[in-house]
Amino acid sequence: MTKRMVLMLVLVGLLLGGIFGFQAFKTHMIKKFMSTRGTPAQTVSTVKAAYGEWQPRLTAVGTLRAVRGADLAPEVAGIVAAIHFKSGDEVKAGAPLVDLNAAQELAQLQALQATAQLATINFQRDSRQLEAKAVSQAVVDADAANLKSARAQVAQQQALIDKKLIRAPFAGQLGIRAIDLGQYLSPGTKLVTLQALDPIYVDFSVPQGMLQQISTGQDVAASSDALPGEQFGGKVSAIDAKVDTATRNVTARATLRNPKHHLLPGMFVTVTIQSGAAQRLLTLPQTAITFNPYGDTVFVIEEQGKGADGKPKLVAQQRFVTTGATRGDQIAVLSGIKEGESVVSAGQLKLRNGVPVTIDNSVQPTDNPAPQPKDE
């Protein structure tokens, strides 16, 4: 190897050593700068973990139906002669609603009544003659049979005429009138709907696994999206005697108070049932929980010594928790935190273990066990 080649190798070695040395010095200086600078504190909102009374509840979606409801229709054909109601009226049981033309039936009734009257006279006359031995017993028996037949025909005709007057079968609220004066009606033509609205039924389904948690007489509360802010109380009145094999649900029925008739048959409502005794559980706002496939977590605020200003240094520490049921904006925490600990309720996305934090609770997420929608 010549001197020239040795010199070149020495120069290359010196050059590479200088480059690597500079990179190591640069990295050392960056680390030193970052260590002197420190991690900036993150601003978060916190809430104290506290125990509260927790009433176990079941929630289901139900459909309303009237305690008594029917679409009224005539049994016989006829022309509408009179209408005695207006759409939306409240009526009592037995109130007349619609008259059908019964002129022909009334004339036929008069003829049958005359026949029955003649049969009565014949029976009375022959009965007196039988006492005088002027007629036989067979004649009197025939007169009695004729009288019974005539009276039966009168009763049949009267029943037909009575069907020409449609009455309310029960008390309730009428719907929209579906007929007009002078209209010809066939048997079964809808006249108007009649619904008894107070009280009102709600039918709902619950899974078979929750069947033991409901029983007749339990208090229920119902609410509807169509009536924000209103609650309708009632009680469970019946539970079906079988489970649906397709859904494995059982149908239950509750009776609700509806004095203002705000609830109407066919509406859907959310039904809440109080089940079991009240429990004392540790609760947090749902925003405090970070839900992950590998487990639910929270960030707890802890003190780690003093800061440069002499104040306690606050840092965030992540913990796994076991969560339970939810109630409005709240969630029950079964394990992982203790009462009185400060838990981050907003700002978790920028946190990691050991990050210093600054607490600002001027704005807090909602923590209402029974939130109500507001129109804004």
Tab-separated table of C-alpha atoms in Angstrom:
chain	number	residue	atom	x	y	z
A	1	MET	CA	0.000	0.000	0.000
A	2	THR	CA	1.439	3.324	-1.029
A	3	LYS	CA	1.825	6.374	1.207
A	4	ARG	CA	-0.745	8.176	-0.871
A	5	MET	CA	-3.438	5.596	-0.188
A	6	VAL	CA	-2.654	5.604	3.542
A	7	LEU	CA	-2.985	9.360	3.604
A	8	MET	CA	-6.365	9.192	1.870
A	9	LEU	CA	-7.694	6.623	4.336
A	10	VAL	CA	-6.574	8.770	7.255
A	11	LEU	CA	-8.329	11.798	5.811
A	12	VAL	CA	-11.564	9.833	5.225
A	13	GLY	CA	-11.468	8.542	8.820
A	14	LEU	CA	-11.004	12.032	10.184
A	15	LEU	CA	-13.898	13.296	8.069
A	16	LEU	CA	-16.318	10.557	9.166
A	17	GLY	CA	-15.310	10.969	12.784
A	18	GLY	CA	-16.021	14.657	12.598
A	19	ILE	CA	-19.469	14.091	11.094
A	20	PHE	CA	-20.498	11.495	13.686
A	21	GLY	CA	-19.099	13.586	16.490
A	22	PHE	CA	-21.070	16.611	15.376
A	23	GLN	CA	-24.316	14.591	15.191
A	24	ALA	CA	-23.764	13.221	18.704
A	25	PHE	CA	-23.068	16.704	20.032
A	26	LYS	CA	-26.209	18.038	18.309
A	27	THR	CA	-28.399	15.288	19.784
A	28	HIS	CA	-26.947	15.916	23.238
A	29	MET	CA	-27.679	19.614	23.023
A	30	ILE	CA	-31.294	19.025	21.870
A	31	LYS	CA	-31.952	16.655	24.768
A	32	LYS	CA	-30.416	19.126	27.175
A	33	PHE	CA	-32.590	21.921	25.803
A	34	MET	CA	-35.788	19.861	26.048
A	35	SER	CA	-34.962	18.808	29.606
A	36	THR	CA	-34.454	22.395	30.673
A	37	ARG	CA	-37.592	23.535	28.898
A	38	GLY	CA	-39.961	20.897	30.481
A	39	THR	CA	-43.450	19.657	29.347
A	40	PRO	CA	-46.062	22.444	29.259
A	41	ALA	CA	-49.069	22.068	31.574
A	42	GLN	CA	-52.374	21.119	29.933
A	43	THR	CA	-55.624	22.841	30.954
A	44	VAL	CA	-58.432	20.462	31.940
A	45	SER	CA	-61.761	20.431	33.774
A	46	THR	CA	-62.218	18.125	36.743
A	47	VAL	CA	-64.996	16.719	38.898
A	48	LYS	CA	-64.960	15.054	42.309
A	49	ALA	CA	-66.038	11.416	42.367
A	50	ALA	CA	-69.026	11.201	44.718
A	51	TYR	CA	-71.597	8.653	45.824
A	52	GLY	CA	-75.261	9.116	44.944
A	53	GLU	CA	-78.582	7.318	45.281
A	54	TRP	CA	-79.110	5.208	42.183
A	55	GLN	CA	-82.542	3.779	41.418
A	56	PRO	CA	-82.262	0.822	38.992
A	57	ARG	CA	-84.507	1.356	35.993
A	58	LEU	CA	-85.644	-0.461	32.886
A	59	THR	CA	-86.286	1.504	29.711
A	60	ALA	CA	-88.379	0.319	26.778
A	61	VAL	CA	-90.217	1.759	23.795
A	62	GLY	CA	-93.980	1.216	23.862
A	63	THR	CA	-97.050	1.878	21.731
A	64	LEU	CA	-100.172	3.561	23.061
A	65	ARG	CA	-103.632	2.085	22.645
A	66	ALA	CA	-106.989	3.141	24.012
A	67	VAL	CA	-108.535	1.320	26.948
A	68	ARG	CA	-111.644	1.191	24.745
A	69	GLY	CA	-111.539	2.163	21.098
A	70	ALA	CA	-113.646	1.376	18.033
A	71	ASP	CA	-114.429	2.548	14.527
A	72	LEU	CA	-118.216	2.888	14.638
A	73	ALA	CA	-120.219	1.512	11.703
A	74	PRO	CA	-123.885	0.620	11.028
A	75	GLU	CA	-125.119	-2.972	11.049
A	76	VAL	CA	-127.741	-2.283	8.370
A	77	ALA	CA	-127.838	-0.268	5.163
A	78	GLY	CA	-129.571	3.070	4.915
A	79	ILE	CA	-129.439	6.758	4.019
A	80	VAL	CA	-128.104	9.209	6.609
A	81	ALA	CA	-131.108	11.204	7.843
A	82	ALA	CA	-129.499	13.075	10.772
A	83	ILE	CA	-126.045	13.557	12.326
A	84	HIS	CA	-126.007	14.419	16.032
A	85	PHE	CA	-122.294	15.065	16.611
A	86	LYS	CA	-119.348	17.163	15.491
A	87	SER	CA	-115.799	15.994	14.860
A	88	GLY	CA	-113.775	15.856	18.073
A	89	ASP	CA	-116.781	15.910	20.432
A	90	GLU	CA	-116.698	14.287	23.855
A	91	VAL	CA	-119.718	11.988	24.164
A	92	LYS	CA	-121.288	9.897	26.905
A	93	ALA	CA	-122.220	6.241	26.657
A	94	GLY	CA	-125.510	5.807	24.775
A	95	ALA	CA	-125.455	9.264	23.157
A	96	PRO	CA	-127.181	9.263	19.717
A	97	LEU	CA	-124.755	9.834	16.861
A	98	VAL	CA	-126.386	9.056	13.493
A	99	ASP	CA	-129.973	8.422	12.317
A	100	LEU	CA	-130.573	6.366	9.185
A	101	ASN	CA	-133.820	6.758	7.250
A	102	ALA	CA	-136.262	4.238	8.746
A	103	ALA	CA	-139.596	5.357	7.172
A	104	GLN	CA	-140.213	2.025	5.426
A	105	GLU	CA	-139.309	0.017	8.506
A	106	LEU	CA	-141.656	2.137	10.670
A	107	ALA	CA	-144.551	1.507	8.259
A	108	GLN	CA	-143.836	-2.206	8.366
A	109	LEU	CA	-143.783	-2.026	12.162
A	110	GLN	CA	-147.239	-0.476	12.244
A	111	ALA	CA	-148.593	-3.280	10.051
A	112	LEU	CA	-147.048	-5.923	12.313
A	113	GLN	CA	-148.416	-4.189	15.411
A	114	ALA	CA	-151.911	-4.261	13.881
A	115	THR	CA	-151.540	-7.988	13.193
A	116	ALA	CA	-150.380	-8.545	16.762
A	117	GLN	CA	-153.343	-6.541	18.075
A	118	LEU	CA	-155.788	-8.670	16.040
A	119	ALA	CA	-154.103	-11.845	17.301
A	120	THR	CA	-154.561	-10.588	20.867
A	121	ILE	CA	-158.290	-9.956	20.297
A	122	ASN	CA	-158.823	-13.404	18.748
A	123	PHE	CA	-156.981	-15.100	21.605
A	124	GLN	CA	-159.017	-13.262	24.259
A	125	ARG	CA	-162.351	-13.969	22.493
A	126	ASP	CA	-161.657	-17.661	21.952
A	127	SER	CA	-160.458	-17.995	25.546
A	128	ARG	CA	-163.892	-16.764	26.763
A	129	GLN	CA	-165.690	-19.067	24.336
A	130	LEU	CA	-163.612	-21.996	25.571
A	131	GLU	CA	-165.016	-21.409	29.045
A	132	ALA	CA	-168.523	-21.664	27.544
A	133	LYS	CA	-167.531	-24.823	25.632
A	134	ALA	CA	-168.181	-22.978	22.344
A	135	VAL	CA	-164.734	-23.712	20.828
A	136	SER	CA	-162.204	-26.447	21.294
A	137	GLN	CA	-158.890	-26.218	23.092
A	138	ALA	CA	-157.091	-26.621	19.744
A	139	VAL	CA	-158.519	-23.323	18.519
A	140	VAL	CA	-157.303	-21.487	21.625
A	141	ASP	CA	-153.851	-23.072	21.293
A	142	ALA	CA	-153.642	-21.947	17.666
A	143	ASP	CA	-154.662	-18.406	18.693
A	144	ALA	CA	-151.928	-18.376	21.368
A	145	ALA	CA	-149.307	-19.495	18.843
A	146	ASN	CA	-150.425	-16.821	16.364
A	147	LEU	CA	-150.208	-14.171	19.083
A	148	LYS	CA	-146.666	-15.185	20.042
A	149	SER	CA	-145.581	-15.149	16.390
A	150	ALA	CA	-147.088	-11.710	15.812
A	151	ARG	CA	-145.403	-10.284	18.889
A	152	ALA	CA	-142.066	-11.807	17.841
A	153	GLN	CA	-142.342	-10.165	14.425
A	154	VAL	CA	-143.060	-6.817	16.088
A	155	ALA	CA	-139.970	-7.225	18.299
A	156	GLN	CA	-137.849	-8.198	15.303
A	157	GLN	CA	-138.966	-5.158	13.349
A	158	GLN	CA	-138.366	-2.890	16.348
A	159	ALA	CA	-134.825	-4.247	16.674
A	160	LEU	CA	-134.240	-3.457	12.989
A	161	ILE	CA	-135.443	0.109	13.528
A	162	ASP	CA	-133.239	0.478	16.607
A	163	LYS	CA	-130.237	-0.403	14.429
A	164	LYS	CA	-131.050	2.618	12.291
A	165	LEU	CA	-130.008	4.811	15.233
A	166	ILE	CA	-126.283	4.478	15.946
A	167	ARG	CA	-125.347	5.328	19.545
A	168	ALA	CA	-122.006	5.669	21.333
A	169	PRO	CA	-121.233	2.268	22.930
A	170	PHE	CA	-119.061	3.913	25.611
A	171	ALA	CA	-117.931	7.361	26.717
A	172	GLY	CA	-114.972	8.859	24.899
A	173	GLN	CA	-113.695	11.298	22.324
A	174	LEU	CA	-114.870	11.188	18.726
A	175	GLY	CA	-112.529	11.552	15.798
A	176	ILE	CA	-113.164	13.119	12.390
A	177	ARG	CA	-116.596	12.550	10.869
A	178	ALA	CA	-116.363	10.298	7.809
A	179	ILE	CA	-119.950	10.623	6.491
A	180	ASP	CA	-122.313	13.328	5.208
A	181	LEU	CA	-126.038	13.962	5.390
A	182	GLY	CA	-127.966	12.079	2.702
A	183	GLN	CA	-125.152	9.605	2.063
A	184	TYR	CA	-126.070	5.973	1.467
A	185	LEU	CA	-124.266	3.647	3.846
A	186	SER	CA	-123.649	-0.043	3.438
A	187	PRO	CA	-123.266	-2.264	6.511
A	188	GLY	CA	-119.788	-1.805	7.966
A	189	THR	CA	-119.142	1.676	6.528
A	190	LYS	CA	-117.015	3.703	8.956
A	191	LEU	CA	-118.900	6.621	10.532
A	192	VAL	CA	-116.337	7.944	13.044
A	193	THR	CA	-113.753	6.620	15.475
A	194	LEU	CA	-114.455	6.678	19.221
A	195	GLN	CA	-111.579	6.425	21.706
A	196	ALA	CA	-111.575	6.422	25.520
A	197	LEU	CA	-108.364	8.339	26.308
A	198	ASP	CA	-108.199	8.570	30.100
A	199	PRO	CA	-106.685	6.308	31.226
A	200	ILE	CA	-104.728	4.941	28.265
A	201	TYR	CA	-102.729	1.743	27.768
A	202	VAL	CA	-99.094	1.464	26.691
A	203	ASP	CA	-97.834	-1.906	25.444
A	204	PHE	CA	-94.073	-2.514	25.514
A	205	SER	CA	-91.628	-5.426	25.313
A	206	VAL	CA	-88.775	-6.374	27.642
A	207	PRO	CA	-86.140	-9.124	27.204
A	208	GLN	CA	-86.888	-12.406	28.917
A	209	GLY	CA	-83.803	-11.937	31.111
A	210	MET	CA	-85.461	-8.914	32.720
A	211	LEU	CA	-88.806	-10.604	33.277
A	212	GLN	CA	-88.137	-11.083	36.992
A	213	GLN	CA	-87.525	-7.347	37.398
A	214	ILE	CA	-91.069	-6.297	36.494
A	215	SER	CA	-94.373	-7.088	38.172
A	216	THR	CA	-97.912	-5.760	38.173
A	217	GLY	CA	-98.351	-2.653	40.268
A	218	GLN	CA	-94.875	-1.240	39.604
A	219	ASP	CA	-94.674	2.498	38.976
A	220	VAL	CA	-93.883	3.568	35.423
A	221	ALA	CA	-93.243	6.903	33.742
A	222	ALA	CA	-93.728	7.569	30.042
A	223	SER	CA	-92.459	10.385	27.839
A	224	SER	CA	-92.840	11.210	24.163
A	225	ASP	CA	-90.683	13.135	21.710
A	226	ALA	CA	-93.876	14.827	20.564
A	227	LEU	CA	-94.439	16.244	24.072
A	228	PRO	CA	-91.022	17.421	25.334
A	229	GLY	CA	-90.802	18.019	29.048
A	230	GLU	CA	-93.994	16.116	29.933
A	231	GLN	CA	-94.060	12.948	32.038
A	232	PHE	CA	-97.057	10.632	32.342
A	233	GLY	CA	-97.255	8.382	35.386
A	234	GLY	CA	-98.949	5.021	35.727
A	235	LYS	CA	-98.559	1.422	36.834
A	236	VAL	CA	-97.873	-1.942	35.224
A	237	SER	CA	-101.294	-3.534	34.840
A	238	ALA	CA	-100.590	-6.825	33.025
A	239	ILE	CA	-97.775	-9.072	31.780
A	240	ASP	CA	-98.295	-11.471	28.889
A	241	ALA	CA	-98.460	-15.174	29.679
A	242	LYS	CA	-95.936	-16.186	26.982
A	243	VAL	CA	-92.607	-15.138	25.500
A	244	ASP	CA	-92.346	-14.337	21.793
A	245	THR	CA	-90.280	-17.156	20.268
A	246	ALA	CA	-88.984	-14.897	17.487
A	247	THR	CA	-87.609	-12.099	19.681
A	248	ARG	CA	-87.446	-13.770	23.133
A	249	ASN	CA	-89.242	-10.727	24.504
A	250	VAL	CA	-92.310	-10.608	26.700
A	251	THR	CA	-95.038	-8.019	26.257
A	252	ALA	CA	-96.201	-5.985	29.237
A	253	ARG	CA	-98.952	-3.391	29.565
A	254	ALA	CA	-99.095	-0.304	31.750
A	255	THR	CA	-102.034	2.007	32.418
A	256	LEU	CA	-101.177	5.714	32.214
A	257	ARG	CA	-103.030	8.760	33.466
A	258	ASN	CA	-103.982	11.050	30.585
A	259	PRO	CA	-106.369	13.704	31.945
A	260	LYS	CA	-105.585	16.298	29.252
A	261	HIS	CA	-105.789	13.747	26.410
A	262	HIS	CA	-102.304	14.668	25.184
A	263	LEU	CA	-101.487	10.998	24.563
A	264	LEU	CA	-103.268	9.451	21.593
A	265	PRO	CA	-103.557	5.815	20.468
A	266	GLY	CA	-100.851	4.827	18.016
A	267	MET	CA	-98.152	7.114	19.431
A	268	PHE	CA	-94.868	5.601	20.608
A	269	VAL	CA	-93.453	6.563	24.000
A	270	THR	CA	-90.400	5.769	26.093
A	271	VAL	CA	-91.359	3.811	29.207
A	272	THR	CA	-89.193	3.871	32.342
A	273	ILE	CA	-89.802	1.332	35.123
A	274	GLN	CA	-88.249	1.536	38.565
A	275	SER	CA	-86.991	-1.950	39.450
A	276	GLY	CA	-85.477	-3.058	42.725
A	277	ALA	CA	-84.277	-1.088	45.737
A	278	ALA	CA	-82.225	2.092	45.444
A	279	GLN	CA	-78.432	1.608	45.482
A	280	ARG	CA	-75.562	3.867	46.562
A	281	LEU	CA	-73.060	4.073	43.709
A	282	LEU	CA	-70.047	6.169	42.793
A	283	THR	CA	-70.936	8.297	39.761
A	284	LEU	CA	-69.119	10.439	37.191
A	285	PRO	CA	-70.182	12.380	34.108
A	286	GLN	CA	-70.050	10.146	31.054
A	287	THR	CA	-67.583	12.583	29.461
A	288	ALA	CA	-64.994	11.573	32.082
A	289	ILE	CA	-64.802	8.024	30.729
A	290	THR	CA	-62.629	7.101	27.748
A	291	PHE	CA	-64.142	3.957	26.250
A	292	ASN	CA	-61.644	1.594	24.617
A	293	PRO	CA	-61.802	-1.980	23.288
A	294	TYR	CA	-59.144	-2.996	25.802
A	295	GLY	CA	-60.855	-1.312	28.778
A	296	ASP	CA	-62.408	1.920	29.985
A	297	THR	CA	-60.078	4.539	31.494
A	298	VAL	CA	-60.097	7.852	33.349
A	299	PHE	CA	-57.411	10.400	34.212
A	300	VAL	CA	-57.049	11.114	37.933
A	301	ILE	CA	-55.305	14.263	39.175
A	302	GLU	CA	-52.474	13.623	41.665
A	303	GLU	CA	-49.961	15.872	43.481
A	304	GLN	CA	-46.246	15.280	42.818
A	305	GLY	CA	-44.190	17.608	44.940
A	306	LYS	CA	-43.940	21.366	44.552
A	307	GLY	CA	-43.499	23.467	41.469
A	308	ALA	CA	-41.027	26.309	40.951
A	309	ASP	CA	-43.617	28.723	42.344
A	310	GLY	CA	-44.019	26.693	45.538
A	311	LYS	CA	-47.504	25.501	44.651
A	312	PRO	CA	-48.425	21.771	44.437
A	313	LYS	CA	-47.475	20.238	41.113
A	314	LEU	CA	-50.544	18.498	39.616
A	315	VAL	CA	-50.154	15.665	37.119
A	316	ALA	CA	-52.599	13.346	35.336
A	317	GLN	CA	-52.439	9.588	35.892
A	318	GLN	CA	-54.421	7.169	33.755
A	319	ARG	CA	-56.426	4.402	35.450
A	320	PHE	CA	-58.572	1.536	34.280
A	321	VAL	CA	-62.105	1.531	35.684
A	322	THR	CA	-65.096	-0.797	35.650
A	323	THR	CA	-68.278	0.981	34.613
A	324	GLY	CA	-71.904	0.080	35.280
A	325	ALA	CA	-75.274	1.399	34.148
A	326	THR	CA	-75.886	4.873	32.768
A	327	ARG	CA	-78.474	7.406	33.923
A	328	GLY	CA	-78.921	10.569	31.910
A	329	ASP	CA	-75.487	12.242	31.718
A	330	GLN	CA	-74.078	10.069	34.509
A	331	ILE	CA	-72.413	6.672	34.611
A	332	ALA	CA	-71.820	4.391	37.591
A	333	VAL	CA	-68.197	3.452	38.328
A	334	LEU	CA	-67.915	0.105	40.104
A	335	SER	CA	-64.139	0.035	40.658
A	336	GLY	CA	-60.933	1.912	39.843
A	337	ILE	CA	-61.432	5.195	41.713
A	338	LYS	CA	-62.311	6.300	45.224
A	339	GLU	CA	-64.729	8.848	46.592
A	340	GLY	CA	-63.325	12.388	46.615
A	341	GLU	CA	-60.670	11.856	43.932
A	342	SER	CA	-60.427	14.512	41.222
A	343	VAL	CA	-61.158	13.045	37.815
A	344	VAL	CA	-60.669	14.841	34.484
A	345	SER	CA	-64.080	15.497	32.939
A	346	ALA	CA	-62.912	17.398	29.837
A	347	GLY	CA	-59.582	17.636	27.981
A	348	GLN	CA	-58.456	13.989	28.170
A	349	LEU	CA	-57.402	13.781	24.518
A	350	LYS	CA	-54.246	15.839	25.141
A	351	LEU	CA	-53.171	13.917	28.247
A	352	ARG	CA	-50.808	11.052	28.976
A	353	ASN	CA	-49.353	9.635	32.171
A	354	GLY	CA	-47.370	12.151	34.174
A	355	VAL	CA	-48.347	15.224	32.168
A	356	PRO	CA	-48.672	18.336	34.363
A	357	VAL	CA	-52.089	19.931	34.316
A	358	THR	CA	-53.798	23.190	35.177
A	359	ILE	CA	-57.388	22.983	36.403
A	360	ASP	CA	-60.019	25.331	34.997
A	361	ASN	CA	-63.561	24.456	36.098
A	362	SER	CA	-65.226	27.582	34.751
A	363	VAL	CA	-66.982	25.408	32.139
A	364	GLN	CA	-68.202	21.961	33.124
A	365	PRO	CA	-69.836	19.205	31.040
A	366	THR	CA	-73.407	18.294	31.970
A	367	ASP	CA	-73.872	15.885	34.884
A	368	ASN	CA	-77.665	15.615	35.103
A	369	PRO	CA	-79.240	12.245	36.028
A	370	ALA	CA	-82.475	13.221	34.246
A	371	PRO	CA	-81.735	15.754	31.481
A	372	GLN	CA	-84.621	17.346	29.615
A	373	PRO	CA	-84.505	18.621	26.036
A	374	LYS	CA	-84.599	22.380	25.581
A	375	ASP	CA	-85.856	24.426	22.659
A	376	GLU	CA	-83.310	27.103	21.782
